Tab-separated table of N, CA and C in Angstrom:
chain	number	residue	atom	x	y	z
A	92	UNK	N	45.991	-26.728	94.985
A	92	UNK	CA	45.201	-27.052	96.046
A	92	UNK	C	44.386	-25.914	96.429
A	93	UNK	N	44.700	-24.532	95.796
A	93	UNK	CA	43.807	-23.596	96.144
A	93	UNK	C	44.149	-22.861	97.465
A	94	UNK	N	45.172	-23.086	98.224
A	94	UNK	CA	45.433	-22.474	99.419
A	94	UNK	C	46.481	-21.154	98.954
A	95	UNK	N	46.182	-20.081	99.813
A	95	UNK	CA	46.980	-19.065	99.412
A	95	UNK	C	48.127	-19.015	100.414
A	96	UNK	N	49.130	-19.087	99.677
A	96	UNK	CA	50.521	-19.356	100.293
A	96	UNK	C	50.740	-18.204	101.056
A	97	UNK	N	50.620	-17.034	100.888
A	97	UNK	CA	50.953	-15.730	101.817
A	97	UNK	C	50.257	-16.045	103.239
A	98	UNK	N	48.721	-16.342	102.914
A	98	UNK	CA	48.010	-16.484	104.128
A	98	UNK	C	48.760	-17.594	105.113
A	99	UNK	N	48.936	-18.689	104.468
A	99	UNK	CA	49.361	-19.906	105.012
A	99	UNK	C	50.662	-19.758	105.731
A	100	UNK	N	51.638	-19.204	105.119
A	100	UNK	CA	53.078	-18.770	105.518
A	100	UNK	C	52.788	-17.668	106.841
A	101	UNK	N	52.176	-16.754	106.745
A	101	UNK	CA	51.556	-15.880	107.885
A	101	UNK	C	51.177	-16.530	109.080
A	102	UNK	N	50.329	-17.556	108.871
A	102	UNK	CA	50.016	-18.484	110.108
A	102	UNK	C	50.913	-19.481	110.582
A	103	UNK	N	51.909	-19.824	109.732
A	103	UNK	CA	52.619	-21.061	110.228
A	103	UNK	C	54.163	-20.682	110.126
A	104	UNK	N	54.542	-19.347	109.798
A	104	UNK	CA	55.932	-19.180	109.843
A	104	UNK	C	56.573	-19.572	111.026
A	105	UNK	N	56.119	-19.451	112.237
A	105	UNK	CA	56.860	-19.508	113.449
A	105	UNK	C	57.069	-21.053	113.631
A	106	UNK	N	56.673	-21.864	112.973
A	106	UNK	CA	57.006	-23.326	112.917
A	106	UNK	C	57.486	-23.849	111.643
A	107	UNK	N	58.057	-22.831	110.778
A	107	UNK	CA	58.482	-23.267	109.518
A	107	UNK	C	59.962	-23.535	109.623
A	108	UNK	N	60.488	-24.475	109.193
A	108	UNK	CA	61.847	-25.073	109.309
A	108	UNK	C	62.654	-25.252	107.948
A	109	UNK	N	61.594	-25.334	106.898
A	109	UNK	CA	62.050	-25.682	105.549
A	109	UNK	C	61.277	-25.215	104.475
A	110	UNK	N	61.626	-24.452	103.436
A	110	UNK	CA	60.999	-23.833	102.605
A	110	UNK	C	61.456	-24.262	101.031
A	111	UNK	N	60.262	-24.661	100.414
A	111	UNK	CA	60.579	-25.284	99.013
A	111	UNK	C	60.435	-24.050	98.019
A	112	UNK	N	61.152	-23.705	96.972
A	112	UNK	CA	61.309	-22.935	96.071
A	112	UNK	C	60.415	-23.439	94.849
A	113	UNK	N	59.116	-23.137	94.588
A	113	UNK	CA	58.320	-23.797	93.893
A	113	UNK	C	56.936	-22.798	93.545
A	114	UNK	N	56.449	-22.910	92.157
A	114	UNK	CA	55.512	-22.050	92.022
A	114	UNK	C	54.537	-22.810	91.264
A	115	UNK	N	53.336	-22.043	91.073
A	115	UNK	CA	52.156	-22.703	90.296
A	115	UNK	C	51.616	-21.926	89.256
A	116	UNK	N	51.653	-22.261	88.032
A	116	UNK	CA	50.884	-21.659	87.028
A	116	UNK	C	49.397	-21.913	86.734
A	117	UNK	N	48.632	-21.014	86.836
A	117	UNK	CA	47.258	-21.297	86.421
A	117	UNK	C	47.084	-21.257	84.970
A	118	UNK	N	46.439	-22.425	84.377
A	118	UNK	CA	46.391	-22.235	83.022
A	118	UNK	C	44.980	-21.657	82.488
A	119	UNK	N	44.991	-20.535	82.324
A	119	UNK	CA	43.608	-20.019	82.192
A	119	UNK	C	42.752	-20.339	81.112
A	120	UNK	N	43.300	-20.696	79.968
A	120	UNK	CA	42.295	-21.204	78.762
A	120	UNK	C	41.928	-22.662	79.081
A	121	UNK	N	42.790	-23.534	79.833
A	121	UNK	CA	42.413	-24.679	80.356
A	121	UNK	C	41.438	-24.706	81.475
A	122	UNK	N	41.520	-23.775	82.470
A	122	UNK	CA	40.478	-23.537	83.480
A	122	UNK	C	39.109	-23.291	82.833
A	123	UNK	N	39.206	-22.321	81.764
A	123	UNK	CA	37.647	-22.164	80.907
A	123	UNK	C	37.250	-23.291	80.530
A	124	UNK	N	38.031	-23.949	79.584
A	124	UNK	CA	37.723	-25.236	78.962
A	124	UNK	C	37.252	-26.292	79.815
A	125	UNK	N	37.841	-26.632	80.921
A	125	UNK	CA	37.628	-27.897	81.589
A	125	UNK	C	37.126	-27.687	83.017
A	126	UNK	N	37.199	-26.368	83.556
A	126	UNK	CA	36.813	-26.056	84.887
A	126	UNK	C	37.494	-26.766	85.894
A	127	UNK	N	37.025	-27.098	87.023
A	127	UNK	CA	37.667	-27.595	88.185
A	127	UNK	C	36.834	-28.507	89.025
A	128	UNK	N	35.875	-28.907	88.640
A	128	UNK	CA	34.787	-29.850	89.601
A	128	UNK	C	34.678	-30.918	89.097
A	129	UNK	N	34.888	-31.606	88.037
A	129	UNK	CA	34.777	-32.639	87.411
A	129	UNK	C	35.977	-33.189	86.520
A	130	UNK	N	36.166	-34.594	86.500
A	130	UNK	CA	37.118	-34.940	85.490
A	130	UNK	C	36.787	-34.477	84.223
A	131	UNK	N	37.886	-33.957	83.632
A	131	UNK	CA	37.708	-33.404	82.234
A	131	UNK	C	37.620	-34.424	81.043
A	132	UNK	N	36.677	-34.361	80.024
A	132	UNK	CA	36.751	-35.339	78.923
A	132	UNK	C	37.919	-35.116	78.058
A	133	UNK	N	38.751	-36.013	77.729
A	133	UNK	CA	39.829	-35.616	76.692
A	133	UNK	C	40.868	-34.542	77.193
A	134	UNK	N	41.314	-34.415	78.439
A	134	UNK	CA	41.979	-33.185	78.811
A	134	UNK	C	43.406	-33.386	78.211
A	135	UNK	N	44.235	-32.472	78.233
A	135	UNK	CA	45.521	-32.286	77.883
A	135	UNK	C	46.425	-32.973	78.533
A	136	UNK	N	47.511	-33.807	78.479
A	136	UNK	CA	48.427	-34.297	79.373
A	136	UNK	C	49.288	-33.130	79.777
A	137	UNK	N	49.395	-33.087	81.317
A	137	UNK	CA	50.296	-31.866	81.796
A	137	UNK	C	51.253	-32.604	82.752
A	138	UNK	N	52.399	-32.473	82.669
A	138	UNK	CA	53.298	-33.161	83.659
A	138	UNK	C	53.499	-32.073	84.798
A	139	UNK	N	53.421	-32.656	85.832
A	139	UNK	CA	53.658	-31.923	87.147
A	139	UNK	C	52.426	-30.984	87.216
A	140	UNK	N	51.065	-31.456	87.051
A	140	UNK	CA	50.027	-30.714	87.468
A	140	UNK	C	48.798	-31.565	87.021
A	141	UNK	N	47.793	-30.781	86.834
A	141	UNK	CA	46.452	-31.178	86.492
A	141	UNK	C	45.831	-30.349	85.191
A	142	UNK	N	44.701	-30.535	85.008
A	142	UNK	CA	44.172	-30.016	83.774
A	142	UNK	C	44.337	-28.619	83.665
A	143	UNK	N	44.170	-27.687	84.774
A	143	UNK	CA	44.194	-26.221	84.648
A	143	UNK	C	45.384	-25.783	85.351
A	144	UNK	N	46.231	-26.376	85.877
A	144	UNK	CA	47.377	-25.771	86.678
A	144	UNK	C	48.534	-26.677	86.549
A	145	UNK	N	49.544	-26.032	86.916
A	145	UNK	CA	50.769	-26.884	86.860
A	145	UNK	C	51.985	-26.196	87.704
A	146	UNK	N	52.780	-27.144	88.142
A	146	UNK	CA	53.965	-26.685	88.972
A	146	UNK	C	55.075	-25.927	87.892
A	147	UNK	N	55.812	-25.155	88.511
A	147	UNK	CA	56.745	-24.345	87.562
A	147	UNK	C	57.761	-23.661	88.676
A	148	UNK	N	58.618	-23.242	88.077
A	148	UNK	CA	59.822	-22.610	88.874
A	148	UNK	C	59.453	-21.155	89.443
A	149	UNK	N	60.152	-20.932	90.534
A	149	UNK	CA	59.777	-19.490	91.266
A	149	UNK	C	59.828	-18.376	90.056
A	150	UNK	N	58.945	-17.455	90.055
A	150	UNK	CA	58.706	-16.489	89.040
A	150	UNK	C	58.098	-16.815	87.862
A	151	UNK	N	57.781	-18.032	87.594
A	151	UNK	CA	56.850	-18.465	86.426
A	151	UNK	C	55.590	-18.827	86.685
A	152	UNK	N	55.197	-18.482	87.910
A	152	UNK	CA	53.904	-18.802	88.251
A	152	UNK	C	53.131	-17.453	89.057
A	153	UNK	N	52.273	-17.769	89.882
A	153	UNK	CA	51.483	-16.715	90.646
A	153	UNK	C	51.922	-16.581	91.830
A	154	UNK	N	52.899	-16.953	92.416
A	154	UNK	CA	53.206	-16.825	93.969
A	154	UNK	C	53.704	-15.517	94.028
A	155	UNK	N	53.362	-14.968	95.162
A	155	UNK	CA	54.047	-13.624	95.540
A	155	UNK	C	55.421	-13.590	96.237
A	156	UNK	N	56.358	-13.872	95.651
A	156	UNK	CA	57.639	-14.335	96.412
A	156	UNK	C	58.130	-13.123	97.138
A	157	UNK	N	58.118	-11.783	96.596
A	157	UNK	CA	58.411	-10.789	97.603
A	157	UNK	C	57.861	-10.771	98.866
A	158	UNK	N	56.642	-10.853	98.753
A	158	UNK	CA	55.864	-11.027	99.938
A	158	UNK	C	56.069	-12.412	100.927
A	159	UNK	N	56.283	-13.105	100.241
A	159	UNK	CA	56.741	-14.515	101.005
A	159	UNK	C	58.048	-14.455	101.779
A	160	UNK	N	59.038	-13.725	100.864
A	160	UNK	CA	60.326	-13.778	101.517
A	160	UNK	C	60.537	-12.819	102.459
A	161	UNK	N	59.609	-11.806	102.357
A	161	UNK	CA	59.556	-10.674	103.401
A	161	UNK	C	58.892	-11.308	104.800
A	162	UNK	N	58.086	-12.104	104.622
A	162	UNK	CA	57.457	-12.981	105.982
A	162	UNK	C	58.429	-13.777	106.578
A	163	UNK	N	59.199	-14.388	105.670
A	163	UNK	CA	60.145	-15.222	106.206
A	163	UNK	C	61.407	-14.317	106.990
A	164	UNK	N	61.826	-13.306	106.338
A	164	UNK	CA	62.816	-12.389	106.794
A	164	UNK	C	62.289	-11.847	108.200
A	165	UNK	N	61.018	-11.338	108.239
A	165	UNK	CA	60.573	-10.769	109.297
A	165	UNK	C	60.353	-11.629	110.633
A	166	UNK	N	60.249	-12.977	110.278
A	166	UNK	CA	60.085	-13.922	111.273
A	166	UNK	C	61.388	-14.416	111.777
A	167	UNK	N	62.606	-14.022	111.240
A	167	UNK	CA	63.963	-14.578	111.485
A	167	UNK	C	64.143	-15.848	110.930
A	168	UNK	N	63.427	-16.448	109.739
A	168	UNK	CA	63.742	-17.670	109.277
A	168	UNK	C	65.264	-17.936	109.259
A	169	UNK	N	65.846	-19.188	109.654
A	169	UNK	CA	67.303	-19.117	109.591
A	169	UNK	C	67.418	-20.470	108.696
A	170	UNK	N	66.295	-20.947	107.815
A	170	UNK	CA	66.631	-22.199	106.940
A	170	UNK	C	66.941	-21.895	105.606
A	171	UNK	N	66.882	-22.576	104.655
A	171	UNK	CA	67.110	-22.513	103.235
A	171	UNK	C	65.886	-22.481	102.330
A	172	UNK	N	65.856	-22.139	101.122
A	172	UNK	CA	64.989	-22.277	100.170
A	172	UNK	C	65.509	-23.516	99.228
A	173	UNK	N	64.703	-24.431	99.077
A	173	UNK	CA	65.145	-25.708	98.207
A	173	UNK	C	64.521	-25.394	97.029
A	174	UNK	N	65.090	-25.507	95.765
A	174	UNK	CA	64.473	-25.281	94.627
A	174	UNK	C	63.893	-26.719	94.102
A	175	UNK	N	62.662	-26.888	94.001
A	175	UNK	CA	62.062	-28.197	93.761
A	175	UNK	C	61.563	-28.147	92.388
A	176	UNK	N	62.481	-28.725	91.447
A	176	UNK	CA	62.149	-28.517	89.866
A	176	UNK	C	61.311	-29.442	89.461
A	177	UNK	N	60.036	-29.080	89.383
A	177	UNK	CA	59.029	-29.872	88.841
A	177	UNK	C	58.234	-29.044	87.793
A	178	UNK	N	58.954	-29.129	86.809
A	178	UNK	CA	58.316	-27.937	85.695
A	178	UNK	C	58.661	-28.528	84.300
A	179	UNK	N	57.644	-28.845	83.565
A	179	UNK	CA	57.780	-29.631	82.241
A	179	UNK	C	58.531	-28.887	81.342
A	180	UNK	N	58.668	-27.437	81.357
A	180	UNK	CA	59.520	-26.639	80.476
A	180	UNK	C	61.018	-26.787	80.914
A	181	UNK	N	61.268	-27.357	81.826
A	181	UNK	CA	62.882	-27.537	82.100
A	181	UNK	C	63.357	-28.925	82.563
A	182	UNK	N	62.506	-29.868	83.043
A	182	UNK	CA	62.738	-31.121	83.415
A	182	UNK	C	62.988	-32.051	82.088
A	183	UNK	N	63.913	-33.146	82.262
A	183	UNK	CA	63.937	-33.994	81.205
A	183	UNK	C	65.326	-34.115	80.647
A	184	UNK	N	66.060	-33.064	80.510
A	184	UNK	CA	67.382	-32.851	80.313
A	184	UNK	C	68.336	-32.361	81.312
A	185	UNK	N	69.560	-32.763	81.458
A	185	UNK	CA	70.445	-31.933	82.281
A	185	UNK	C	70.635	-30.593	81.909
A	186	UNK	N	70.722	-30.199	80.903
A	186	UNK	CA	70.863	-28.860	80.501
A	186	UNK	C	69.644	-28.094	80.603
A	187	UNK	N	68.209	-28.642	80.534
A	187	UNK	CA	67.164	-27.929	80.693
A	187	UNK	C	66.991	-27.826	82.372
A	188	UNK	N	67.528	-28.872	83.076
A	188	UNK	CA	67.427	-28.718	84.675
A	188	UNK	C	68.356	-27.641	85.041
A	189	UNK	N	69.447	-27.534	84.434
A	189	UNK	CA	70.297	-26.353	84.886
A	189	UNK	C	69.654	-25.140	84.740
A	190	UNK	N	69.271	-24.893	83.455
A	190	UNK	CA	68.619	-23.652	83.247
A	190	UNK	C	67.466	-23.517	84.104
A	191	UNK	N	66.778	-24.123	84.630
A	191	UNK	CA	65.634	-24.115	85.399
A	191	UNK	C	66.106	-23.645	86.959
A	192	UNK	N	67.245	-24.259	87.232
A	192	UNK	CA	67.690	-24.010	88.650
A	192	UNK	C	68.415	-22.582	88.585
A	193	UNK	N	69.123	-22.113	87.360
A	193	UNK	CA	69.635	-20.982	87.301
A	193	UNK	C	68.558	-19.845	87.187
A	194	UNK	N	67.454	-20.181	86.464
A	194	UNK	CA	66.422	-19.228	86.371
A	194	UNK	C	65.577	-18.825	87.626
A	195	UNK	N	65.624	-19.803	88.371
A	195	UNK	CA	65.039	-19.757	89.802
A	195	UNK	C	65.884	-19.106	90.792
A	196	UNK	N	67.306	-19.237	90.639
A	196	UNK	CA	68.089	-18.465	91.501
A	196	UNK	C	68.234	-17.084	91.006
A	197	UNK	N	68.284	-16.906	89.883
A	197	UNK	CA	68.128	-15.212	89.147
A	197	UNK	C	67.024	-14.695	89.478
A	198	UNK	N	65.924	-15.417	89.695
A	198	UNK	CA	64.677	-14.630	89.921
A	198	UNK	C	64.618	-14.388	91.381
A	199	UNK	N	64.970	-15.252	92.330
A	199	UNK	CA	65.019	-15.145	93.842
A	199	UNK	C	65.885	-14.203	94.426
A	200	UNK	N	67.084	-14.366	93.992
A	200	UNK	CA	68.204	-13.522	94.671
A	200	UNK	C	68.008	-11.938	94.720
A	201	UNK	N	67.664	-11.337	93.604
A	201	UNK	CA	67.135	-9.871	93.709
A	201	UNK	C	66.065	-9.668	94.640
A	202	UNK	N	65.244	-10.268	94.962
A	202	UNK	CA	64.109	-10.142	95.703
A	202	UNK	C	64.392	-10.139	97.351
A	203	UNK	N	65.613	-11.017	97.389
A	203	UNK	CA	66.191	-11.041	98.753
A	203	UNK	C	67.287	-9.922	98.960
A	204	UNK	N	67.891	-9.538	97.923
A	204	UNK	CA	69.009	-8.448	98.168
A	204	UNK	C	68.442	-7.115	97.938
A	205	UNK	N	67.179	-6.901	97.759
A	205	UNK	CA	66.479	-5.732	97.758
A	205	UNK	C	66.782	-4.819	99.038
A	206	UNK	N	66.520	-3.433	98.955
A	206	UNK	CA	66.586	-2.605	99.961
A	206	UNK	C	65.586	-3.045	101.131
A	207	UNK	N	64.385	-3.612	100.817
A	207	UNK	CA	63.417	-4.103	101.729
A	207	UNK	C	63.708	-4.943	102.658
A	208	UNK	N	64.411	-5.927	102.099
A	208	UNK	CA	64.839	-7.235	102.753
A	208	UNK	C	66.211	-7.159	103.388
A	209	UNK	N	66.740	-7.589	104.308
A	209	UNK	CA	67.835	-8.144	104.969
A	209	UNK	C	67.796	-9.160	105.936
A	210	UNK	N	67.422	-10.333	105.355
A	210	UNK	CA	67.088	-11.461	106.247
A	210	UNK	C	68.305	-12.007	106.912
A	211	UNK	N	68.365	-12.640	108.061
A	211	UNK	CA	69.600	-13.043	108.584
A	211	UNK	C	70.199	-14.500	108.141
A	212	UNK	N	69.307	-14.745	107.011
A	212	UNK	CA	70.012	-16.007	106.379
A	212	UNK	C	70.597	-15.855	105.010
A	213	UNK	N	71.120	-14.657	104.889
A	213	UNK	CA	71.760	-14.412	103.553
A	213	UNK	C	72.816	-15.231	102.990
A	214	UNK	N	73.449	-15.882	104.140
A	214	UNK	CA	74.638	-16.754	103.593
A	214	UNK	C	74.238	-18.348	103.389
A	215	UNK	N	72.999	-18.638	103.470
A	215	UNK	CA	72.539	-20.069	103.051
A	215	UNK	C	71.106	-19.785	102.524
A	216	UNK	N	70.948	-19.155	101.494
A	216	UNK	CA	69.483	-18.774	100.991
A	216	UNK	C	69.082	-20.111	100.257
A	217	UNK	N	69.691	-20.459	99.237
A	217	UNK	CA	69.069	-21.365	98.077
A	217	UNK	C	69.869	-22.680	97.858
A	218	UNK	N	69.372	-23.603	98.209
A	218	UNK	CA	69.902	-25.067	97.772
A	218	UNK	C	68.932	-25.559	96.729
A	219	UNK	N	69.731	-26.553	95.962
A	219	UNK	CA	68.899	-27.173	94.800
A	219	UNK	C	68.683	-28.624	95.336
A	220	UNK	N	67.596	-29.366	94.655
A	220	UNK	CA	67.086	-30.736	95.106
A	220	UNK	C	68.080	-31.731	94.272
A	221	UNK	N	69.186	-31.464	93.708
A	221	UNK	CA	70.103	-32.340	92.894
A	221	UNK	C	71.482	-32.373	93.661
A	222	UNK	N	72.218	-33.294	93.613
A	222	UNK	CA	73.608	-33.026	94.009
A	222	UNK	C	74.382	-32.059	93.349
A	223	UNK	N	75.066	-31.394	93.815
A	223	UNK	CA	76.058	-30.184	93.000
A	223	UNK	C	77.055	-29.616	93.788
A	224	UNK	N	77.950	-28.774	93.053
A	224	UNK	CA	79.036	-28.080	93.600
A	224	UNK	C	78.610	-26.776	94.269
A	225	UNK	N	79.137	-26.391	95.391
A	225	UNK	CA	78.953	-25.116	95.977
A	225	UNK	C	79.411	-23.951	95.129
A	226	UNK	N	78.615	-22.867	95.254
A	226	UNK	CA	79.196	-21.714	94.549
A	226	UNK	C	78.549	-20.511	95.308
A	227	UNK	N	79.492	-19.482	95.262
A	227	UNK	CA	79.021	-18.044	95.973
A	227	UNK	C	78.790	-16.882	94.825
A	228	UNK	N	77.570	-16.374	95.211
A	228	UNK	CA	77.324	-15.141	94.353
A	228	UNK	C	76.416	-14.088	95.097
A	229	UNK	N	76.771	-12.832	95.229
A	229	UNK	CA	76.012	-12.009	95.715
A	229	UNK	C	75.748	-12.121	97.283
A	230	UNK	N	76.714	-12.619	97.919
A	230	UNK	CA	76.723	-12.866	99.453
A	230	UNK	C	75.993	-14.197	99.963
A	231	UNK	N	75.502	-14.985	98.765
A	231	UNK	CA	74.703	-16.164	99.170
A	231	UNK	C	75.457	-17.567	98.868
A	232	UNK	N	75.273	-18.359	99.589
A	232	UNK	CA	75.915	-19.732	99.442
A	232	UNK	C	74.802	-20.400	98.508
A	233	UNK	N	75.332	-20.917	97.447
A	233	UNK	CA	74.261	-21.683	96.419
A	233	UNK	C	74.806	-23.047	96.330
A	234	UNK	N	74.160	-23.999	96.277
A	234	UNK	CA	74.430	-25.526	95.840
A	234	UNK	C	73.671	-25.609	94.514
A	235	UNK	N	74.412	-25.357	93.551
A	235	UNK	CA	73.537	-25.442	92.272
A	235	UNK	C	74.446	-25.374	91.017
A	236	UNK	N	73.957	-25.568	89.862
A	236	UNK	CA	74.699	-25.612	88.544
A	236	UNK	C	75.229	-24.176	88.459
A	237	UNK	N	76.461	-24.025	87.805
A	237	UNK	CA	77.222	-22.761	87.598
A	237	UNK	C	76.650	-22.299	86.013
A	238	UNK	N	76.920	-21.141	85.907
A	238	UNK	CA	76.478	-20.687	84.679
A	238	UNK	C	77.439	-20.849	83.534
């Protein structure tokens, strides 16, 4: 969409009640080859994306998660971050999806438990978009696959 997620969150954090953990990777070579202004001739097939970008898990794209989590913490956000697994590198098999959820969790938790952040929602940080068993790690309640 081309929207700066940091600017957007700064503007709307006071009315944010749900956050999706999702990222976007810009595919530089495809951006060069196909551009953005017209439908590409014989473009590559990209699941969960378009010709020059694709959705991915947190930490595998260009979102500035440390900044985003800081904005949420400073605003007193009390909700969860739900991992929205739309990533062609992890979707398709149960094992792959578990790896995607675990990688998302392992990327986000250190950002939230860093010395710079002490958000009020540390006990309900991350949930996952699939039914799952609860687990606890690093003071956070997770609903997701165990390792």
